[in-house]
Short mmCIF file of C-alpha atoms in Angstrom, two decimals:
data_model
loop_
_atom_site.label_atom_id
_atom_site.label_comp_id
_atom_site.label_asym_id
_atom_site.label_seq_id
_atom_site.Cartn_x
_atom_site.Cartn_y
_atom_site.Cartn_z
CA MET Z 280 -112.33 297.59 -119.77
CA LYS Z 281 -110.55 293.67 -119.88
CA SER Z 282 -108.57 292.60 -116.94
CA ASN Z 283 -104.65 291.76 -117.59
CA SER Z 284 -105.96 287.92 -117.19
CA THR Z 285 -109.16 288.75 -119.91
CA LEU Z 286 -106.38 289.97 -121.93
CA LEU Z 287 -103.43 287.73 -121.11
CA ILE Z 288 -105.53 284.89 -121.84
CA LEU Z 289 -106.95 286.50 -125.36
CA SER Z 290 -102.44 286.51 -126.75
CA CYS Z 291 -102.29 283.42 -125.66
CA PHE Z 292 -104.84 282.39 -128.22
CA PHE Z 293 -103.88 284.28 -130.36
CA LEU Z 294 -100.66 283.16 -130.63
CA CYS Z 295 -101.44 279.47 -130.23
CA SER Z 296 -103.47 279.64 -133.04
CA ILE Z 297 -100.99 280.67 -135.51
CA GLY Z 298 -98.56 278.13 -134.35
CA ALA Z 299 -96.07 280.81 -132.75
CA PHE Z 300 -95.16 278.36 -129.87
CA SER Z 301 -92.92 275.62 -131.36
CA GLN Z 302 -92.56 272.64 -130.10
CA ASP Z 303 -89.28 270.52 -128.74
CA ILE Z 304 -89.16 268.36 -131.31
CA SER Z 305 -85.34 267.59 -131.19
CA SER Z 306 -85.17 265.15 -128.77
CA THR Z 307 -87.76 262.66 -130.89
CA VAL Z 308 -85.02 261.32 -133.59
CA THR Z 309 -84.45 257.92 -134.05
CA GLY Z 310 -82.85 256.06 -136.81
CA GLY Z 311 -78.69 254.73 -137.94
CA GLU Z 312 -76.63 253.12 -140.22
CA TYR Z 313 -78.18 251.90 -143.75
CA LYS Z 314 -75.66 249.25 -144.99
CA PHE Z 315 -75.24 248.18 -148.42
CA ASN Z 316 -73.90 244.53 -149.00
CA GLU Z 317 -72.61 244.06 -146.04
CA ASN Z 318 -71.67 240.40 -147.13
CA ASN Z 319 -69.21 241.84 -149.97
CA THR Z 320 -70.92 239.58 -153.16
CA GLN Z 321 -68.93 239.11 -155.84
CA CYS Z 322 -70.73 241.28 -158.46
CA LEU Z 323 -68.86 239.03 -161.59
CA THR Z 324 -67.73 235.40 -160.77
CA ASP Z 325 -64.57 234.47 -162.49
CA GLU Z 326 -66.19 232.43 -165.44
CA GLN Z 327 -69.17 235.19 -165.85
CA ARG Z 328 -66.42 237.69 -166.09
CA LYS Z 329 -64.51 235.55 -168.27
CA GLU Z 330 -67.55 235.14 -170.61
CA VAL Z 331 -68.02 239.03 -171.14
CA LEU Z 332 -64.74 239.88 -172.28
CA ASN Z 333 -64.81 236.99 -174.71
CA ASP Z 334 -68.36 238.72 -175.96
CA ILE Z 335 -66.69 241.92 -176.16
CA ARG Z 336 -63.72 240.69 -178.04
CA SER Z 337 -65.38 238.36 -181.06
CA ASN Z 338 -68.36 241.82 -180.94
CA ILE Z 339 -64.69 243.18 -181.69
CA SER Z 340 -64.02 241.71 -184.29
CA LEU Z 341 -67.25 241.33 -186.26
CA LEU Z 342 -67.84 245.42 -186.29
CA ARG Z 343 -63.79 245.78 -187.68
CA SER Z 344 -64.73 242.70 -190.19
CA GLN Z 345 -67.71 245.28 -190.89
CA ASN Z 346 -66.07 247.80 -191.30
CA ARG Z 347 -68.03 249.82 -188.27
CA LEU Z 348 -66.06 249.82 -185.96
CA ILE Z 349 -64.82 253.40 -184.86
CA HIS Z 350 -61.78 252.84 -182.76
CA ASN Z 351 -58.89 253.41 -184.49
CA GLU Z 352 -56.34 250.55 -183.23
CA THR Z 353 -53.03 252.35 -183.87
CA GLN Z 354 -54.60 255.28 -181.44
CA LYS Z 355 -53.27 255.07 -177.86
CA ARG Z 356 -55.53 256.14 -175.10
CA ALA Z 357 -55.79 259.94 -175.41
CA PRO Z 358 -56.08 262.24 -172.22
CA THR Z 359 -59.54 263.53 -174.09
CA ILE Z 360 -61.69 260.60 -173.41
CA LEU Z 361 -62.81 261.36 -169.46
CA LEU Z 362 -65.87 260.45 -167.60
CA SER Z 363 -68.39 262.00 -166.54
CA TRP Z 364 -70.78 260.35 -163.92
CA PRO Z 365 -72.52 257.40 -164.88
CA VAL Z 366 -75.52 257.97 -162.65
CA LYS Z 367 -77.97 259.99 -162.65
CA MET Z 368 -81.76 261.20 -161.06
CA LYS Z 369 -85.10 261.04 -163.13
CA ASP Z 370 -86.46 264.39 -163.43
CA GLY Z 371 -89.12 264.97 -161.15
CA ALA Z 372 -88.08 262.59 -158.47
CA PRO Z 373 -88.75 263.61 -155.24
CA TYR Z 374 -84.93 263.51 -153.69
CA ASN Z 375 -82.11 265.79 -153.74
CA GLU Z 376 -79.53 263.12 -154.94
CA VAL Z 377 -79.85 258.97 -155.72
CA TRP Z 378 -76.85 257.38 -154.74
CA ALA Z 379 -73.59 256.63 -152.76
CA ILE Z 380 -70.77 254.50 -153.48
CA SER Z 381 -70.06 251.56 -151.26
CA ASN Z 382 -66.89 249.76 -153.18
CA TYR Z 383 -63.75 251.16 -155.07
CA VAL Z 384 -61.47 248.89 -156.94
CA ASP Z 385 -59.18 246.77 -154.57
CA GLN Z 386 -55.02 247.09 -155.77
CA ASN Z 387 -54.21 244.94 -153.21
CA PRO Z 388 -53.83 241.60 -154.94
CA GLU Z 389 -53.22 239.74 -152.05
CA TYR Z 390 -56.50 238.15 -149.89
CA PRO Z 391 -58.64 237.66 -147.77
CA ASN Z 392 -59.19 240.62 -145.36
CA LYS Z 393 -55.70 242.44 -147.27
CA VAL Z 394 -57.82 245.40 -149.24
CA LEU Z 395 -56.93 248.66 -150.09
CA ASP Z 396 -58.96 251.59 -152.18
CA TYR Z 397 -56.93 254.30 -153.92
CA ASN Z 398 -57.04 256.56 -150.95
CA CYS Z 399 -54.87 254.29 -149.69
CA GLY Z 400 -58.12 253.30 -147.45
CA THR Z 401 -60.16 250.24 -146.82
CA ARG Z 402 -63.28 251.12 -148.94
CA THR Z 403 -63.44 248.34 -151.45
CA TYR Z 404 -63.12 244.10 -150.72
CA ASP Z 405 -62.05 240.67 -151.79
CA THR Z 406 -63.22 237.61 -150.99
CA LYS Z 407 -61.62 233.99 -149.89
CA ALA Z 408 -61.56 232.66 -153.24
CA GLY Z 409 -59.17 235.03 -154.27
CA TYR Z 410 -61.52 237.48 -155.93
CA ASN Z 411 -60.63 241.35 -155.82
CA HIS Z 412 -63.08 244.35 -156.74
CA MET Z 413 -63.02 244.96 -159.59
CA GLY Z 414 -65.31 248.26 -160.13
CA VAL Z 415 -66.76 251.09 -158.25
CA ASP Z 416 -70.38 250.14 -157.34
CA ILE Z 417 -72.68 252.95 -157.12
CA TYR Z 418 -75.95 251.63 -154.56
CA THR Z 419 -79.38 253.70 -154.68
CA TRP Z 420 -80.23 255.78 -151.66
CA PRO Z 421 -82.53 256.09 -150.17
CA PHE Z 422 -85.00 253.39 -150.76
CA SER Z 423 -83.51 251.48 -153.39
CA TRP Z 424 -86.50 249.22 -154.50
CA LYS Z 425 -88.97 252.24 -154.73
CA MET Z 426 -86.30 253.68 -156.71
CA MET Z 427 -85.54 251.05 -159.23
CA ASP Z 428 -89.74 250.28 -160.01
CA ASN Z 429 -90.48 253.58 -160.37
CA ASP Z 430 -87.12 253.86 -162.90
CA GLU Z 431 -85.72 257.24 -160.57
CA ALA Z 432 -81.94 256.44 -161.41
CA GLU Z 433 -81.12 256.19 -164.64
CA ILE Z 434 -77.48 255.21 -166.08
CA VAL Z 435 -75.68 257.06 -168.41
CA ALA Z 436 -73.12 257.55 -170.64
CA ALA Z 437 -70.02 258.20 -168.72
CA ALA Z 438 -68.59 258.86 -172.30
CA PRO Z 439 -69.04 258.87 -175.95
CA GLY Z 440 -68.59 255.38 -178.02
CA GLN Z 441 -70.38 252.23 -179.00
CA ILE Z 442 -72.25 249.91 -177.66
CA ILE Z 443 -70.00 246.08 -177.82
CA ASP Z 444 -72.05 244.45 -176.11
CA ILE Z 445 -76.25 244.50 -174.21
CA GLY Z 446 -78.07 241.96 -171.97
CA ARG Z 447 -81.13 242.68 -171.01
CA ASN Z 448 -83.46 239.65 -169.97
CA GLN Z 449 -81.88 238.96 -166.84
CA SER Z 450 -84.15 238.91 -163.52
CA ASP Z 451 -83.02 241.89 -162.14
CA ARG Z 452 -84.53 241.46 -157.83
CA SER Z 453 -81.47 239.40 -157.26
CA CYS Z 454 -80.31 239.31 -153.37
CA VAL Z 455 -77.41 236.53 -153.38
CA SER Z 456 -74.99 235.64 -155.54
CA ASN Z 457 -75.47 233.06 -158.32
CA SER Z 458 -75.23 231.99 -161.68
CA ASN Z 459 -77.43 234.06 -163.49
CA LEU Z 460 -75.83 237.01 -165.40
CA TRP Z 461 -76.56 240.39 -165.22
CA ASN Z 462 -78.18 242.74 -167.72
CA ALA Z 463 -76.00 245.18 -168.87
CA VAL Z 464 -74.37 247.43 -171.54
CA TYR Z 465 -70.36 247.74 -172.42
CA ILE Z 466 -69.34 250.74 -174.60
CA GLN Z 467 -65.83 251.23 -176.63
CA HIS Z 468 -64.44 254.84 -176.81
CA ALA Z 469 -62.99 256.53 -179.09
CA ASP Z 470 -59.45 255.08 -177.63
CA GLY Z 471 -59.67 251.42 -177.42
CA SER Z 472 -60.69 251.92 -173.77
CA VAL Z 473 -64.19 250.26 -173.12
CA ALA Z 474 -66.54 250.25 -169.78
CA LEU Z 475 -68.98 248.19 -168.42
CA TYR Z 476 -71.91 249.31 -167.04
CA GLY Z 477 -73.58 246.30 -164.76
CA HIS Z 478 -76.77 244.97 -162.85
CA MET Z 479 -79.63 247.35 -164.79
CA LYS Z 480 -83.20 246.46 -164.02
CA LYS Z 481 -84.88 244.08 -166.58
CA GLY Z 482 -85.92 245.36 -169.85
CA SER Z 483 -84.64 248.78 -169.47
CA PRO Z 484 -81.36 248.81 -171.23
CA THR Z 485 -81.51 251.03 -174.74
CA SER Z 486 -83.27 250.09 -177.01
CA LYS Z 487 -79.93 250.34 -179.68
CA ASN Z 488 -78.17 247.57 -181.01
CA VAL Z 489 -74.51 246.37 -181.17
CA GLY Z 490 -73.03 249.02 -183.67
CA ASP Z 491 -74.54 251.95 -182.33
CA THR Z 492 -73.33 255.11 -180.67
CA VAL Z 493 -74.47 256.72 -177.69
CA GLU Z 494 -73.73 260.41 -176.53
CA ARG Z 495 -71.89 261.14 -173.01
CA GLY Z 496 -74.93 261.72 -170.98
CA GLU Z 497 -77.15 259.11 -173.05
CA TYR Z 498 -79.42 257.12 -171.35
CA LEU Z 499 -78.29 253.64 -170.92
CA GLY Z 500 -80.65 251.71 -168.28
CA ILE Z 501 -82.14 251.58 -164.95
CA VAL Z 502 -80.12 250.78 -161.51
CA GLY Z 503 -81.06 247.02 -160.43
CA SER Z 504 -80.12 243.81 -158.97
CA SER Z 505 -79.58 241.99 -161.52
CA GLY Z 506 -77.28 238.83 -162.03
CA ASN Z 507 -74.62 238.48 -158.71
CA SER Z 508 -76.26 241.13 -156.16
CA THR Z 509 -77.25 241.94 -152.92
CA GLY Z 510 -79.70 245.17 -154.14
CA PRO Z 511 -79.73 247.72 -156.37
CA HIS Z 512 -76.45 249.55 -157.61
CA LEU Z 513 -74.44 250.32 -160.52
CA HIS Z 514 -71.06 247.81 -161.19
CA PHE Z 515 -68.78 250.25 -163.54
CA GLU Z 516 -65.65 248.73 -164.31
CA VAL Z 517 -63.04 250.22 -166.42
CA TYR Z 518 -60.42 248.99 -169.29
CA SER Z 519 -58.26 250.57 -170.72
CA GLU Z 520 -57.41 247.56 -173.36
CA ILE Z 521 -58.92 244.62 -174.41
CA LYS Z 522 -57.20 242.39 -176.45
CA TRP Z 523 -59.13 241.98 -178.88
CA ASN Z 524 -57.39 238.72 -180.02
CA GLY Z 525 -56.22 236.92 -176.86
CA VAL Z 526 -52.52 237.76 -177.17
CA GLY Z 527 -51.46 239.45 -174.35
CA GLN Z 528 -53.54 240.83 -171.04
CA ASP Z 529 -56.58 242.87 -170.50
CA VAL Z 530 -55.47 246.17 -168.93
CA LEU Z 531 -57.79 247.06 -166.20
CA ILE Z 532 -57.99 250.33 -164.54
CA ASP Z 533 -59.46 252.53 -161.44
CA PRO Z 534 -61.12 255.97 -163.00
CA TYR Z 535 -59.60 257.43 -159.85
CA ALA Z 536 -55.94 259.21 -159.20
CA GLY Z 537 -54.78 258.52 -155.67
CA GLU Z 538 -51.41 257.27 -154.44
CA CYS Z 539 -52.44 254.14 -153.62
CA ASN Z 540 -53.98 253.77 -157.42
CA SER Z 541 -51.02 251.03 -158.56
CA MET Z 542 -52.86 250.68 -162.02
CA ASN Z 543 -52.59 254.67 -163.35
CA ASN Z 544 -51.30 257.30 -162.44
CA ASP Z 545 -54.10 259.56 -164.22
CA SER Z 546 -57.51 260.57 -162.83
CA TRP Z 547 -60.12 259.31 -165.87
CA TRP Z 548 -62.53 261.38 -164.81
CA GLU Z 549 -63.94 265.01 -166.00
CA GLU Z 550 -64.42 265.64 -162.56
CA GLN Z 551 -63.38 263.45 -159.73
CA LYS Z 552 -65.41 263.55 -157.21
CA PRO Z 553 -64.34 263.31 -152.82
CA TYR Z 554 -63.35 260.46 -151.34
CA VAL Z 555 -65.33 261.16 -148.87
CA ASN Z 556 -68.42 263.33 -150.42
CA PRO Z 557 -71.05 264.04 -147.64
CA ASN Z 558 -74.50 264.85 -149.29
CA ILE Z 559 -78.03 265.07 -148.19
CA ASN Z 560 -79.42 262.81 -150.64
CA ALA Z 561 -83.09 263.49 -149.61
CA VAL Z 562 -85.30 265.52 -147.33
CA LEU Z 563 -88.99 264.05 -146.41
CA THR Z 564 -91.94 263.86 -144.73
CA HIS Z 565 -93.83 260.67 -143.60
CA SER Z 566 -96.95 259.60 -141.99
CA ALA Z 567 -94.68 256.74 -140.05
CA PRO Z 568 -91.46 255.80 -140.07
CA PRO Z 569 -90.70 254.09 -143.20
CA VAL Z 570 -90.19 249.89 -143.09
CA PHE Z 571 -86.93 248.34 -144.88
CA PRO Z 572 -88.20 245.03 -145.60
CA ASP Z 573 -86.51 241.83 -146.74
CA CYS Z 574 -84.67 242.00 -150.32
CA PRO Z 575 -85.98 242.47 -152.55
CA GLY Z 576 -89.10 243.82 -151.18
CA GLN Z 577 -90.06 247.26 -152.16
CA GLU Z 578 -89.92 249.49 -149.37
CA ASN Z 579 -93.02 251.02 -147.20
CA THR Z 580 -92.59 254.88 -147.54
CA PHE Z 581 -95.23 256.22 -145.77
CA GLU Z 582 -94.32 259.61 -147.78
CA LYS Z 583 -96.79 262.46 -147.54
CA ASN Z 584 -97.02 265.86 -147.69
CA VAL Z 585 -100.30 267.25 -147.20
CA PHE Z 586 -101.59 266.71 -143.45
CA GLU Z 587 -103.89 268.23 -141.45
CA PRO Z 588 -104.01 270.42 -137.98
CA GLY Z 589 -102.88 268.45 -135.24
CA GLU Z 590 -101.44 265.93 -136.78
CA ARG Z 591 -98.58 263.78 -136.72
CA VAL Z 592 -95.26 264.13 -139.32
CA HIS Z 593 -92.14 262.42 -139.32
CA LEU Z 594 -89.84 264.61 -140.49
CA ALA Z 595 -86.70 262.93 -142.43
CA VAL Z 596 -83.27 263.36 -143.45
CA TYR Z 597 -81.23 260.95 -145.68
CA LEU Z 598 -77.43 260.98 -145.35
CA ARG Z 599 -74.89 260.21 -147.68
CA ASP Z 600 -70.95 259.92 -146.24
CA GLN Z 601 -72.24 261.40 -142.82
CA LEU Z 602 -68.98 262.31 -140.94
CA ALA Z 603 -68.34 261.86 -137.06
CA GLY Z 604 -68.14 265.20 -135.73
CA SER Z 605 -70.15 266.72 -138.06
CA LYS Z 606 -73.56 268.52 -136.98
CA ILE Z 607 -76.93 268.91 -139.51
CA ASN Z 608 -79.23 271.88 -139.20
CA LEU Z 609 -82.86 271.50 -139.04
CA LYS Z 610 -85.58 274.40 -139.03
CA VAL Z 611 -89.70 274.48 -139.89
CA LEU Z 612 -90.66 276.96 -140.82
CA ARG Z 613 -94.28 278.46 -140.91
CA PRO Z 614 -96.08 279.50 -144.66
CA ASN Z 615 -94.69 283.18 -144.30
CA GLY Z 616 -91.40 282.12 -144.10
CA THR Z 617 -90.52 282.58 -139.95
CA LEU Z 618 -89.06 280.18 -138.06
CA TYR Z 619 -90.88 278.01 -136.44
CA THR Z 620 -88.52 275.53 -134.68
CA ASN Z 621 -84.33 275.28 -134.75
CA TRP Z 622 -82.08 272.81 -134.06
CA ASP Z 623 -78.57 270.87 -134.52
CA PHE Z 624 -77.80 267.42 -134.60
CA ASP Z 625 -74.43 265.85 -133.34
CA LEU Z 626 -73.82 263.39 -135.96
CA THR Z 627 -70.95 260.77 -133.74
CA SER Z 628 -70.25 258.34 -136.14
CA SER Z 629 -69.49 257.81 -140.11
CA TYR Z 630 -71.66 256.02 -141.83
CA ARG Z 631 -71.57 255.78 -146.52
CA SER Z 632 -75.64 256.56 -145.59
CA SER Z 633 -77.82 257.10 -143.15
CA TYR Z 634 -81.22 258.24 -141.73
CA TRP Z 635 -82.60 260.24 -138.73
CA TYR Z 636 -86.48 261.34 -138.01
CA TRP Z 637 -87.84 263.30 -136.10
CA ILE Z 638 -91.56 264.03 -134.52
CA ILE Z 639 -93.23 266.66 -135.00
CA ASP Z 640 -97.55 267.74 -134.22
CA MET Z 641 -98.70 270.39 -136.39
CA PRO Z 642 -99.87 273.46 -134.73
CA SER Z 643 -102.95 274.76 -136.26
CA LEU Z 644 -101.68 277.07 -139.24
CA SER Z 645 -102.93 276.36 -142.48
CA GLY Z 646 -100.80 276.42 -145.18
CA GLU Z 647 -97.92 275.61 -146.80
CA TRP Z 648 -94.81 275.04 -144.47
CA THR Z 649 -90.88 274.29 -145.28
CA TRP Z 650 -89.18 271.75 -143.55
CA ARG Z 651 -84.93 272.22 -144.02
CA ALA Z 652 -82.05 271.00 -143.12
CA THR Z 653 -78.26 272.38 -143.91
CA TYR Z 654 -75.44 270.14 -144.12
CA GLN Z 655 -71.91 271.10 -144.73
CA GLY Z 656 -72.94 273.89 -147.03
CA GLN Z 657 -75.61 272.53 -148.28
CA VAL Z 658 -78.84 273.59 -148.04
CA VAL Z 659 -82.87 271.56 -149.35
CA ASP Z 660 -85.94 272.38 -148.29
CA HIS Z 661 -89.13 269.88 -148.33
CA LYS Z 662 -92.66 271.39 -148.98
CA PHE Z 663 -95.57 270.21 -147.60
CA THR Z 664 -98.99 271.51 -146.41
CA VAL Z 665 -100.89 271.94 -143.28
CA GLY Z 666 -104.84 271.57 -144.30
CA THR Z 667 -106.05 272.48 -147.28
CA LEU Z 668 -104.34 274.99 -150.14
CA SER Z 669 -106.90 276.92 -151.67
CA VAL Z 670 -107.85 277.37 -155.47
CA LYS Z 671 -105.19 280.35 -155.73
CA ASP Z 672 -102.28 278.65 -153.55
CA THR Z 673 -102.36 275.16 -155.88
CA GLU Z 674 -102.39 277.49 -158.66
CA PHE Z 675 -99.42 279.84 -157.23
CA ASP Z 676 -97.64 275.98 -155.72
CA ALA Z 677 -97.54 275.51 -159.82
CA ILE Z 678 -95.15 278.11 -160.96
CA SER Z 679 -92.12 276.44 -162.49
CA ILE Z 680 -88.74 278.71 -163.31
CA HIS Z 681 -86.56 277.65 -165.68
CA PRO Z 682 -82.83 277.16 -166.26
CA ASN Z 683 -81.57 276.10 -162.86
CA PRO Z 684 -79.31 275.63 -162.92
CA PHE Z 685 -78.54 278.91 -164.29
CA ASN Z 686 -75.85 281.49 -165.52
CA ASP Z 687 -77.58 285.04 -166.28
CA VAL Z 688 -81.28 285.38 -166.54
CA VAL Z 689 -84.58 283.72 -165.19
CA TYR Z 690 -87.53 282.70 -166.46
CA ILE Z 691 -91.07 282.26 -164.65
CA GLN Z 692 -93.57 280.27 -166.34
CA SER Z 693 -96.86 280.97 -164.50
CA ASN Z 694 -100.59 280.96 -164.60
CA SER Z 695 -100.87 283.31 -161.30
CA PHE Z 696 -99.73 286.47 -160.51
CA VAL Z 697 -96.31 287.17 -159.60
CA LYS Z 698 -96.42 290.42 -157.47
CA LYS Z 699 -93.06 290.60 -155.89
CA ALA Z 700 -89.52 288.91 -156.21
CA SER Z 701 -86.73 288.45 -153.71
CA VAL Z 702 -83.61 285.91 -153.98
CA VAL Z 703 -81.68 285.34 -150.59
CA ASP Z 704 -78.38 283.58 -149.92
CA ILE Z 705 -77.55 280.76 -147.59
CA LEU Z 706 -77.28 283.48 -144.87
CA GLY Z 707 -80.22 284.79 -145.45
CA LYS Z 708 -78.98 287.25 -146.92
CA THR Z 709 -81.33 289.74 -149.53
CA MET Z 710 -79.40 289.92 -152.47
CA MET Z 711 -81.85 291.43 -154.63
CA ILE Z 712 -85.57 292.44 -154.35
CA LYS Z 713 -87.37 292.88 -157.90
CA THR Z 714 -91.65 294.40 -158.19
CA ASN Z 715 -93.26 294.86 -161.66
CA GLY Z 716 -95.91 296.99 -161.04
CA ALA Z 717 -99.48 296.34 -162.45
CA GLU Z 718 -97.22 293.15 -164.73
CA THR Z 719 -96.56 289.69 -163.57
CA ILE Z 720 -92.99 289.16 -163.24
CA LYS Z 721 -91.86 286.46 -166.10
CA GLU Z 722 -87.84 286.82 -165.95
CA ILE Z 723 -85.45 287.69 -163.55
CA ASN Z 724 -81.65 288.87 -164.57
CA LEU Z 725 -78.92 287.26 -161.75
CA LYS Z 726 -75.78 288.60 -163.59
CA SER Z 727 -74.56 290.65 -161.29
CA LEU Z 728 -74.60 287.13 -158.60
CA SER Z 729 -71.56 284.84 -158.24
CA LYS Z 730 -71.76 281.45 -158.41
CA GLY Z 731 -73.06 279.30 -155.57
CA LEU Z 732 -76.70 278.09 -154.01
CA TYR Z 733 -79.60 281.00 -153.61
CA PHE Z 734 -83.11 281.01 -152.62
CA LEU Z 735 -86.45 282.24 -155.16
CA ARG Z 736 -88.77 283.73 -153.10
CA LEU Z 737 -92.55 284.37 -154.80
CA GLU Z 738 -95.37 286.58 -153.88
CA GLY Z 739 -98.51 287.08 -155.22
CA VAL Z 740 -101.22 289.39 -155.16
CA ASN Z 741 -102.91 287.51 -152.64
CA LYS Z 742 -100.08 286.97 -150.31
CA GLU Z 743 -99.75 283.68 -151.78
CA GLN Z 744 -95.71 282.45 -151.19
CA LYS Z 745 -93.24 280.69 -153.01
CA THR Z 746 -89.61 279.04 -152.68
CA ILE Z 747 -86.98 277.34 -155.48
CA LYS Z 748 -83.91 276.49 -154.47
CA LEU Z 749 -81.35 277.83 -157.09
CA ILE Z 750 -77.88 277.63 -158.57
CA LYS Z 751 -76.13 279.65 -160.33
CA GLU Z 752 -73.43 277.99 -162.56
#
């Protein structure tokens, strides 16, 4: 008969070998605020904007003379010409979202340092020379230069219209104010309004030409840093009217509806985004903390998703519009889905973008682990592997589902046998379980679910597992 001490040692060995004892990693945090365009660089000089608008006028006149202009000049602004969001994450990019907002239109014509945005805040800028910011600056986050070099943040048409002018060949790694014009696409809509999409990556603007039409959501270019710019971002500037004959004044608008918008009363957005819009832009794992070099060097991200047992892992989250007084919940889940460690991190300051890292030494439990962040009701998972997955595990990890977001039915694409599927809501409640006997599961009817975020957990015949985030529209 074994002694009690022997049993205790054996029990400890067994539990430790499967990673049952979690580490207290909550105190290893480093990180902070990421600031974009701290020096408030003017996106277009007065001379450049005058040149841009004159080129637009010239091309409108040319298209009119060729009877190719789609704008009906007798038509007033139509309430049906509304804007969708002009930045889109490239399919397959390793993020949850790719953008944040640094500045809105300045509603206060006085200067300097007398700014007012549409929401009566100060999220805009002016200059000593008398420039008041005239657009919405949407910058990429995290890893702006990497995103630009890998074409991971796309600019898309916010509304259908006609290309009025286009520029493609300017340098795209600007870090300061300069005399260069940006790469850009300018689109006139059927009601005569015109949208300017500026700072695009060199060579990335659409291959279409002046006079060609585009549909809502159609690719226009890649977010870059051409012209007067201190880093990759989209300067989105909208006019309700451009005086093609030079008589009168061009009419700049602020597309956001708000108490302090003196330019227009109604929102021009299909769905206006909140002024403060907290979001988890990325949940990633790294072998070391990323390095943000001086502009315009590409970030060294040290991204890594496969680790050896005992190897040090940097667990990272990247936030947009971090709110002071809020908290983010963080979890590490073992390959079987059980909780390894869990903690809350208090956010004491408000930042437009922020990054946070924690360090964990991986236990000797091989398989696919989950790094999970929950913030303001949003749950984002990142999968990483400890040890080497078996061939069967690797094949199972390649499973994909479509459509996502979905309405009623989700289809499973896999070369592996899917034995069981379960759907769990964000509170961990199991909403449904499906098994299919001797046949693999190929589709799941989720018509009965309410709209929202869910997790689809799939299981194979050899206990392989995969969890996929689902969104029901």
